[in-house]
Amino acid sequence: MITVNTKPCEGQKPGTSGLRKKVKVFQQTPYLENFVQSVFDSIGDFQGKTLVVGGDGRFFNDQAIQIILNMASANGFARVLVGKDGILSTPAASCIIRKYKAFGGLILSASHNPAGPDEDFGIKYNIGNGGPAPEKITDAIYECTQTIQSYKTMTSSHNVDLTDIGTSSIGDMRIEVIDSVADYADLMESLFDFDAIRQLLASDFRMCFDAMHAVTGPYAKVILQDMLGASGDSVMNATPLSDFGGGHPDPNLTYAKDLVAIMYGDDAPDFGAASDGDGDRNMILGKHFFVTPSDSLALLAANAHCIPAYQSGISGIARSMPTSGAADRVAQSLGLDCYETPTGWKFFGNLMDADKVTLCGEESFGTGSNHVREKDGLWAVLFWLNILAVRKQSVESIVTEHWQKFGRNYYSRHDYEGVATDAAEQVLQNVRDQFETLTASTLANRQVQSCDDFSYTDPIDQSVSQNQGVRVLFEDGSRIIFRLSGTGTQGATIRLYLESFEGDVEKQGMDAQDALADLIAAAHDISKLGDLTDMDKPTVIT
Ligand code: G1P
Ligand code: ZN
């Protein structure tokens, strides 16, 4: 073991989900080393314990893992579990941390951000419950990166073969290369009615899953095809590539265009789904029909009784603040609590650990449950397939029936990417400056009830998170929300979230952009977003 002198690197503050930077930045020694040592210095006593390591297979995944393995040994871990070829989807990593009672895990991913030598890389630390480290720990990691003076690694650097399942060692530390899929697949089989899904897939029902050349390919092939009998052409773009095929593996209507073309085409299958770079996001489509992630969460909750694992009831629901209130209405009808948390999966961890909630979701194509402590793309796909197998209706009829019963929350998110940071801050400040005048005024033909900067006190550990989004809340339940992204690697991204509620069945068939047009106009008016960004339309609309 050697101690290498170092000095702090710029820009090591973890964002919404870990540290994300250009590959070129991570490649500059000691950028990664400093961050990994700062993690090890912030997480408590792990001597003799197990660490889980894996990533989404993007460019630099392999090299990063070798650096981490050498440092983990030098720092005193007794054992590391690594996915074969360095591959672990984010939910699979969470599953493995929990199943093998590891001390924690390092997950290498920049989620849906593009990959390749000139694109993005990322790393985050997950704690022993399998979930992203809470702010207390990420803040401590950041503090360490600011003062770090040395890191520990092995005297001569070892290169571990990750291509075969098996055991090896570096110094006193044992390395177990494990099957990336098996433990996760077992967990899925324990939650869902695989027989019912198998029958559905053996009928004339057709599905298409798009792995977007990212990590879910091998998982989808084993679970959907080998275990559940889906046809050979049911999984597309199934081979993970280190540059994700040059694409942007974000499962939304803009970036998953191949799948969208199929699902809106003449011979569309009954069900379509996609997942992102690291496998934690999901998009759900029916024939010529898109299910918003907010509606999807509400629907999963309303239909949880169809699923073996949730048959006896769920304990509660949590959604991120910008996610629509559709799930709240289901929670209310089931007599359950619904929690509203800041953006980012880490805020759900405490609620799940305390069994206050079973299902969680975010408008950003994230849904999951207490089976792991990450959102889970394939889990959501299997949940939907299980519902479809039980209800024997189309996706569209299940969703429209849901709206008839609970009302429809029209919802959209407009992203303005690559904005100058000053301009982005000013957009939010413009709205903040009008909090007083807006309150109780009329805007978009509605009465404004209140305006605030969303802040959250964790009900379990009482930690407070401030400035989590600028909100204009209306008396009729409509909302306009502005937030700055915490996951981008270049410039700032403004997210504008819009929501209105429609209880009248006759008016539930509108296009969401039309239904929200007056709120969109009002949002531009109060923020001066167009002038400040010089953009006349959003980069992405979902
Ligand atoms: C985005 C999403 C957020 C999600 C995160 C990680 O963060 O909005 O819901 O948890 O990615 O997948 P943002 O860029 O908005 O900070
Ligand atoms: Zn992701």
XYZ file of C-alpha atoms and ligand atoms in Angstrom:
559
model
C 0.000 0.000 0.000
C 1.216 3.526 -0.745
C 0.029 6.963 0.209
C 0.113 9.349 -2.727
C 0.304 13.088 -2.114
C -2.443 15.051 -3.803
C -4.182 18.417 -3.707
C -7.847 19.306 -4.131
C -9.377 19.334 -7.649
C -11.934 21.912 -8.778
C -15.579 20.995 -9.285
C -16.182 17.972 -7.103
C -19.565 18.923 -5.677
C -22.004 16.032 -6.172
C -25.300 17.054 -7.820
C -28.808 15.525 -7.764
C -27.364 12.040 -8.237
C -23.647 11.978 -7.640
C -20.659 13.547 -9.346
C -20.946 13.953 -13.114
C -18.330 15.471 -15.375
C -16.853 15.027 -18.813
C -14.796 11.827 -19.216
C -11.797 14.025 -19.974
C -12.068 15.529 -16.489
C -12.300 12.136 -14.797
C -9.296 10.926 -16.787
C -7.064 13.574 -15.257
C -5.326 11.955 -12.292
C -6.089 12.542 -9.420
C -9.696 13.648 -10.156
C -11.300 10.213 -9.667
C -8.771 9.183 -7.004
C -9.511 12.279 -4.916
C -13.238 11.682 -5.068
C -12.984 7.981 -4.202
C -10.641 8.700 -1.273
C -13.031 11.423 -0.087
C -15.854 8.881 -0.168
C -13.795 6.373 1.825
C -12.869 9.092 4.328
C -16.529 10.102 4.837
C -18.470 6.881 5.238
C -17.308 5.536 8.580
C -15.603 2.315 9.561
C -15.637 -0.209 6.731
C -12.516 -2.164 7.726
C -13.145 -5.821 6.939
C -16.436 -5.059 5.136
C -17.775 -5.531 1.585
C -18.070 -2.955 -1.188
C -20.161 -3.361 -4.358
C -18.799 -1.853 -7.579
C -20.309 -1.672 -11.048
C -21.518 0.675 -13.711
C -23.506 1.149 -16.867
C -20.633 0.129 -19.151
C -19.980 3.557 -20.558
C -16.551 4.662 -21.737
C -14.040 4.774 -18.828
C -16.114 2.264 -16.777
C -13.330 -0.350 -16.962
C -10.455 1.939 -16.054
C -12.395 3.561 -13.228
C -13.169 0.139 -11.729
C -9.499 -0.858 -11.730
C -8.573 2.380 -9.944
C -11.350 1.838 -7.391
C -10.375 -1.807 -6.740
C -6.776 -0.862 -6.011
C -7.864 1.956 -3.722
C -10.483 -0.179 -1.951
C -7.826 -2.743 -1.088
C -5.363 -0.104 0.113
C -8.079 1.449 2.264
C -8.997 -1.798 4.002
C -12.118 -3.288 2.420
C -12.127 -7.080 2.875
C -14.200 -7.912 -0.183
C -15.526 -6.289 -3.342
C -18.387 -7.652 -5.424
C -18.053 -6.496 -9.034
C -20.501 -7.133 -11.864
C -19.093 -9.221 -14.719
C -17.447 -6.930 -17.292
C -17.920 -4.175 -14.732
C -21.648 -4.089 -15.528
C -24.333 -3.447 -12.929
C -27.490 -1.469 -13.601
C -28.190 1.040 -10.850
C -31.179 -0.930 -9.449
C -29.173 -4.184 -9.671
C -26.358 -2.557 -7.688
C -28.904 -1.510 -5.069
C -30.300 -5.060 -4.982
C -26.820 -6.567 -4.525
C -25.799 -4.144 -1.756
C -28.924 -5.139 0.154
C -28.848 -8.864 -0.559
C -25.206 -9.339 0.472
C -25.395 -6.786 3.299
C -22.508 -4.800 1.852
C -21.238 -1.713 3.625
C -22.076 0.296 0.499
C -21.403 0.575 -3.196
C -19.842 2.749 -5.847
C -22.001 3.080 -8.951
C -20.366 4.358 -12.100
C -22.818 6.105 -14.361
C -23.958 9.433 -15.684
C -27.433 7.931 -16.135
C -28.935 9.001 -19.467
C -26.188 11.486 -20.372
C -24.358 10.563 -23.592
C -21.224 8.420 -23.265
C -17.894 8.217 -25.084
C -14.444 9.788 -24.823
C -15.848 13.308 -25.238
C -19.022 12.758 -23.252
C -19.961 12.214 -19.620
C -18.922 9.967 -16.769
C -20.209 9.834 -13.230
C -19.819 8.195 -9.837
C -21.956 8.016 -6.756
C -21.838 6.301 -3.420
C -24.767 4.243 -2.132
C -25.107 3.348 1.526
C -25.862 -0.009 3.149
C -29.627 0.246 2.566
C -28.840 0.223 -1.171
C -29.845 3.836 -1.721
C -27.980 6.990 -2.705
C -26.039 8.556 0.164
C -28.090 11.198 1.966
C -27.027 14.855 1.853
C -25.248 14.577 5.191
C -22.793 12.146 3.594
C -22.554 13.823 0.175
C -21.798 17.114 1.930
C -19.062 15.411 3.965
C -17.590 13.891 0.794
C -17.512 17.325 -0.791
C -15.833 18.808 2.287
C -13.131 16.143 2.044
C -12.494 16.905 -1.637
C -11.771 20.493 -0.620
C -9.015 19.622 1.839
C -7.666 16.281 0.632
C -3.898 15.877 0.834
C -3.318 12.225 -0.006
C -4.976 9.073 -1.236
C -4.177 5.416 -0.685
C -3.651 2.844 -3.384
C -1.569 -0.270 -4.038
C 2.181 -0.001 -4.583
C 1.948 -1.651 -7.966
C -1.391 -1.304 -9.623
C -3.270 -4.563 -10.229
C -5.413 -5.162 -13.282
C -8.238 -7.523 -12.364
C -9.851 -9.682 -15.051
C -13.558 -8.828 -14.986
C -14.546 -10.903 -17.985
C -15.139 -14.161 -16.093
C -17.188 -14.945 -13.022
C -14.788 -15.966 -10.272
C -12.647 -14.907 -7.348
C -9.275 -13.183 -7.195
C -7.524 -10.826 -4.816
C -5.564 -7.622 -4.464
C -3.472 -7.660 -1.298
C -5.761 -8.892 1.487
C -8.932 -7.959 -0.358
C -11.000 -10.604 -2.129
C -12.632 -9.713 -5.435
C -15.691 -11.631 -6.553
C -16.771 -11.085 -10.136
C -20.488 -11.905 -10.070
C -23.239 -12.431 -12.640
C -24.624 -8.928 -13.307
C -28.192 -10.126 -13.854
C -28.932 -13.224 -11.714
C -29.623 -11.657 -8.292
C -31.755 -8.916 -9.813
C -33.692 -11.405 -11.952
C -34.395 -13.529 -8.844
C -35.706 -10.486 -7.031
C -38.045 -9.627 -9.927
C -39.343 -13.189 -9.986
C -40.122 -12.949 -6.285
C -42.227 -9.799 -6.771
C -44.300 -10.429 -9.883
C -46.587 -13.142 -11.212
C -44.238 -14.539 -13.851
C -46.740 -17.251 -14.837
C -49.394 -14.678 -15.659
C -46.909 -12.565 -17.634
C -45.682 -15.679 -19.454
C -49.249 -16.451 -20.501
C -49.766 -12.902 -21.698
C -46.589 -13.000 -23.768
C -47.550 -16.387 -25.208
C -50.845 -14.944 -26.489
C -51.149 -12.584 -29.464
C -50.007 -9.714 -27.225
C -46.920 -8.009 -28.664
C -44.366 -5.854 -26.859
C -41.219 -3.921 -27.639
C -38.559 -2.944 -25.125
C -35.815 -0.499 -26.152
C -32.590 -0.856 -24.142
C -31.119 2.083 -26.079
C -27.691 0.355 -26.380
C -27.277 0.797 -22.649
C -27.149 -1.330 -19.539
C -30.639 -2.918 -19.534
C -30.012 -4.998 -22.675
C -28.631 -8.068 -20.859
C -31.227 -7.743 -18.086
C -34.118 -7.501 -20.558
C -32.887 -10.469 -22.564
C -32.646 -12.736 -19.519
C -35.855 -11.609 -17.829
C -38.194 -10.808 -20.710
C -36.989 -13.355 -23.251
C -35.334 -16.257 -21.420
C -37.527 -16.272 -18.311
C -40.810 -14.881 -19.627
C -40.753 -16.092 -23.203
C -41.029 -12.752 -25.026
C -40.243 -13.140 -28.710
C -36.751 -12.614 -30.137
C -37.647 -9.260 -31.666
C -39.219 -7.893 -28.480
C -35.988 -6.297 -27.185
C -34.226 -3.758 -29.387
C -30.789 -2.131 -29.090
C -29.926 -4.820 -26.553
C -26.121 -4.765 -26.682
C -24.582 -2.252 -24.270
C -22.047 -0.083 -26.123
C -19.456 2.120 -24.455
C -20.809 5.141 -26.338
C -24.445 3.947 -26.216
C -24.341 3.858 -30.020
C -23.785 7.617 -30.092
C -27.298 8.119 -28.723
C -28.768 9.838 -25.728
C -30.298 6.988 -23.730
C -33.007 8.968 -22.027
C -36.368 7.226 -22.330
C -38.607 10.113 -23.294
C -40.567 11.100 -26.380
C -37.650 13.109 -27.779
C -34.716 10.761 -27.305
C -36.382 7.340 -27.612
C -37.514 8.172 -31.111
C -37.036 4.680 -32.612
C -39.391 3.191 -30.087
C -41.853 6.077 -30.388
C -41.947 5.595 -34.180
C -42.782 1.910 -33.678
C -45.426 2.552 -31.033
C -47.135 5.223 -33.131
C -46.679 3.304 -36.416
C -49.244 1.329 -38.426
C -48.466 -2.070 -36.956
C -47.768 -0.896 -33.410
C -47.352 -3.535 -30.672
C -49.638 -3.494 -27.622
C -46.980 -2.348 -25.195
C -43.723 -0.441 -25.509
C -41.132 0.557 -22.954
C -37.602 1.899 -22.728
C -35.009 2.380 -20.032
C -32.050 4.719 -19.708
C -28.249 4.442 -19.608
C -28.052 2.887 -16.136
C -31.457 1.186 -16.071
C -33.269 3.176 -13.429
C -35.673 5.146 -15.629
C -38.625 3.906 -17.642
C -41.005 5.136 -20.298
C -44.288 3.318 -20.825
C -46.261 3.402 -24.046
C -49.390 1.700 -25.313
C -50.436 1.419 -28.924
C -50.400 5.060 -30.099
C -50.473 6.129 -26.469
C -48.004 7.686 -24.030
C -48.338 7.259 -20.257
C -46.861 10.208 -18.361
C -44.567 9.109 -15.535
C -46.771 10.944 -13.041
C -49.828 9.022 -14.245
C -47.814 5.818 -14.258
C -47.026 6.185 -10.542
C -50.699 6.801 -9.773
C -51.727 3.815 -11.852
C -49.227 1.456 -10.262
C -50.531 2.493 -6.858
C -54.174 2.052 -7.877
C -53.425 -1.403 -9.320
C -50.906 -2.627 -6.766
C -53.389 -5.280 -5.600
C -52.799 -7.092 -8.946
C -49.182 -7.769 -7.999
C -48.187 -10.597 -5.631
C -45.620 -8.469 -3.762
C -48.070 -5.629 -3.084
C -51.290 -7.642 -2.893
C -51.760 -7.118 0.807
C -51.532 -3.355 0.466
C -48.950 -0.633 0.269
C -47.951 1.495 3.225
C -47.887 4.868 1.474
C -46.729 6.728 -1.621
C -44.055 9.378 -2.124
C -43.507 11.615 -5.112
C -41.027 14.364 -5.844
C -42.480 17.852 -5.568
C -42.561 18.569 -9.329
C -44.346 15.244 -10.016
C -48.068 15.734 -10.616
C -50.599 15.232 -7.860
C -52.215 12.228 -9.611
C -50.729 9.825 -7.037
C -52.087 11.954 -4.177
C -55.612 11.256 -5.368
C -55.024 7.517 -5.344
C -53.413 7.716 -1.905
C -56.419 9.611 -0.628
C -58.870 7.066 -1.962
C -56.837 4.227 -0.427
C -56.573 6.096 2.882
C -52.781 6.307 2.620
C -50.259 9.061 3.241
C -48.632 10.694 0.245
C -45.288 12.439 0.824
C -43.939 15.278 -1.305
C -40.128 15.304 -1.378
C -37.484 17.333 -3.210
C -36.238 16.100 -6.576
C -33.821 13.149 -6.371
C -34.271 9.542 -5.301
C -32.169 9.963 -2.159
C -35.078 11.686 -0.433
C -37.200 8.524 -0.594
C -34.699 6.359 1.302
C -35.647 7.316 4.841
C -39.367 7.026 4.092
C -38.923 3.511 2.699
C -36.615 2.403 5.517
C -39.227 3.551 8.042
C -41.944 1.757 6.033
C -43.883 4.982 5.566
C -44.038 4.366 1.811
C -43.911 1.401 -0.548
C -44.118 3.108 -3.951
C -42.193 6.207 -5.053
C -42.006 8.156 -8.255
C -40.684 11.156 -10.083
C -42.013 12.911 -13.160
C -38.602 12.343 -14.765
C -39.461 8.763 -15.778
C -38.544 7.290 -12.399
C -40.703 4.787 -10.508
C -39.775 2.259 -7.895
C -40.623 0.575 -4.637
C -39.062 -0.599 -1.420
C -37.699 -3.757 -3.140
C -34.491 -1.735 -3.673
C -33.524 1.862 -2.834
C -33.201 3.171 -6.393
C -35.774 3.817 -9.048
C -36.044 0.794 -11.277
C -36.782 0.759 -15.008
C -37.363 -2.942 -15.630
C -39.314 -3.287 -12.405
C -41.779 -0.697 -13.763
C -42.003 -2.573 -17.071
C -42.748 -5.838 -15.243
C -45.295 -4.094 -13.011
C -47.118 -2.862 -16.098
C -46.943 -6.263 -17.789
C -48.349 -7.872 -14.637
C -51.235 -5.367 -14.582
C -51.916 -5.963 -18.271
C -51.837 -9.736 -17.700
C -54.396 -9.451 -14.895
C -56.684 -6.784 -16.340
C -56.593 -7.939 -19.970
C -57.255 -4.424 -21.274
C -55.198 -2.098 -23.437
C -52.818 0.430 -21.870
C -54.991 3.250 -23.185
C -58.218 1.912 -21.711
C -56.580 1.335 -18.315
C -55.328 4.939 -18.258
C -58.561 6.535 -19.466
C -60.580 4.517 -16.951
C -58.198 5.774 -14.283
C -58.838 9.392 -15.321
C -62.585 8.802 -15.235
C -62.340 7.581 -11.684
C -59.715 9.948 -10.252
C -59.695 12.896 -12.678
C -56.842 13.805 -14.993
C -53.807 15.842 -13.963
C -52.681 17.495 -17.168
C -48.941 17.721 -16.877
C -45.880 18.759 -18.840
C -42.230 19.589 -18.287
C -40.363 22.014 -20.516
C -36.551 21.860 -20.397
C -34.318 24.675 -21.536
C -30.851 23.141 -21.809
C -27.447 24.779 -22.150
C -28.530 28.133 -20.701
C -25.980 30.592 -19.240
C -25.941 30.121 -15.457
C -26.619 33.806 -14.716
C -29.606 33.915 -17.033
C -30.993 30.732 -15.512
C -30.668 32.093 -11.967
C -32.344 35.318 -13.086
C -35.366 33.460 -14.477
C -36.031 32.026 -11.007
C -35.227 35.301 -9.292
C -37.735 37.172 -11.477
C -40.499 34.922 -10.177
C -39.233 35.120 -6.595
C -39.290 38.910 -6.808
C -43.028 38.752 -7.540
C -44.053 36.337 -4.781
C -45.919 39.083 -2.936
C -47.682 40.667 -5.898
C -48.643 37.314 -7.382
C -50.164 35.943 -4.195
C -53.977 36.273 -4.316
C -53.801 37.807 -7.801
C -55.334 36.321 -10.942
C -52.989 34.619 -13.371
C -53.953 32.433 -16.340
C -57.587 32.977 -15.340
C -56.984 31.338 -12.008
C -56.564 32.580 -8.486
C -52.997 32.307 -7.151
C -53.075 30.801 -3.672
C -49.426 31.082 -2.660
C -45.854 31.271 -3.942
C -42.733 29.848 -2.338
C -39.304 28.311 -2.620
C -40.010 24.659 -1.833
C -38.280 23.437 1.282
C -38.506 19.998 2.884
C -37.991 18.685 6.361
C -37.321 14.965 6.360
C -39.952 13.442 8.683
C -37.504 10.808 9.911
C -34.213 12.620 10.573
C -35.554 16.208 10.505
C -32.871 17.303 8.021
C -33.915 20.379 6.054
C -33.400 20.901 2.304
C -34.055 24.415 1.078
C -34.474 26.099 -2.323
C -35.798 23.018 -4.055
C -37.881 24.870 -6.661
C -39.777 28.124 -7.136
C -43.518 27.498 -7.045
C -46.671 29.362 -7.984
C -49.594 27.425 -6.526
C -53.166 28.084 -7.616
C -56.409 27.611 -5.721
C -57.704 25.089 -8.255
C -54.632 22.885 -7.714
C -52.782 24.092 -10.822
C -49.052 24.695 -10.434
C -46.203 26.463 -12.202
C -42.758 25.401 -10.961
C -39.271 26.493 -11.963
C -36.172 24.510 -10.999
C -32.557 24.358 -12.055
C -31.240 20.929 -12.944
C -28.591 19.391 -10.698
C -27.435 16.709 -13.143
C -26.157 18.612 -16.182
C -22.470 18.920 -16.975
C -22.550 22.000 -19.213
C -24.194 25.357 -18.508
C -27.526 25.359 -16.701
C -30.810 23.651 -17.488
C -34.067 25.309 -16.508
C -36.951 22.971 -15.899
C -40.427 24.444 -16.092
C -43.132 22.151 -14.724
C -46.816 22.777 -15.461
C -49.879 21.099 -14.046
C -53.642 21.553 -14.008
C -56.445 19.259 -12.874
C -59.499 18.234 -14.916
C -62.276 16.340 -13.205
C -64.779 16.626 -16.083
C -64.582 13.447 -18.173
C -65.713 15.336 -21.277
C -62.639 17.547 -21.066
C -60.035 14.866 -20.367
C -59.162 14.096 -23.982
C -57.162 17.217 -24.787
C -53.556 17.414 -25.823
C -51.603 18.331 -22.680
C -49.845 21.295 -24.324
C -53.216 22.738 -25.347
C -54.736 22.135 -21.948
C -51.776 23.886 -20.296
C -51.382 26.707 -22.858
C -52.536 29.504 -20.556
C -50.274 28.346 -17.715
C -47.326 28.117 -20.124
C -47.938 31.674 -21.321
C -48.235 32.922 -17.741
C -44.987 31.182 -16.768
C -43.142 32.957 -19.570
C -44.744 36.227 -18.697
C -43.726 36.246 -15.035
C -40.211 34.847 -15.553
C -39.161 36.514 -18.821
C -37.653 33.134 -19.682
C -37.718 33.753 -23.448
C -35.881 37.088 -23.295
C -33.305 35.921 -20.774
C -32.400 32.693 -22.554
C -32.961 33.915 -26.085
C -34.742 30.634 -26.742
C -38.171 30.663 -28.322
C -38.960 27.058 -27.439
C -37.810 24.387 -24.999
C -35.109 21.869 -25.940
C -37.229 18.990 -24.658
C -40.944 18.805 -23.900
C -42.357 15.895 -21.954
C -33.029 14.762 -12.953
C -34.496 14.570 -12.663
C -34.667 14.012 -11.263
C -33.874 12.723 -11.131
C -32.439 12.943 -11.532
C -31.653 11.645 -11.565
O -32.463 15.670 -12.037
O -35.206 15.772 -12.801
O -36.031 13.798 -11.017
O -33.920 12.249 -9.825
O -32.373 13.531 -12.836
O -32.177 10.732 -12.478
P -32.247 17.219 -12.352
O -31.409 17.293 -13.621
O -33.606 17.798 -12.613
O -31.593 17.787 -11.141
Zn -30.594 6.811 -14.785
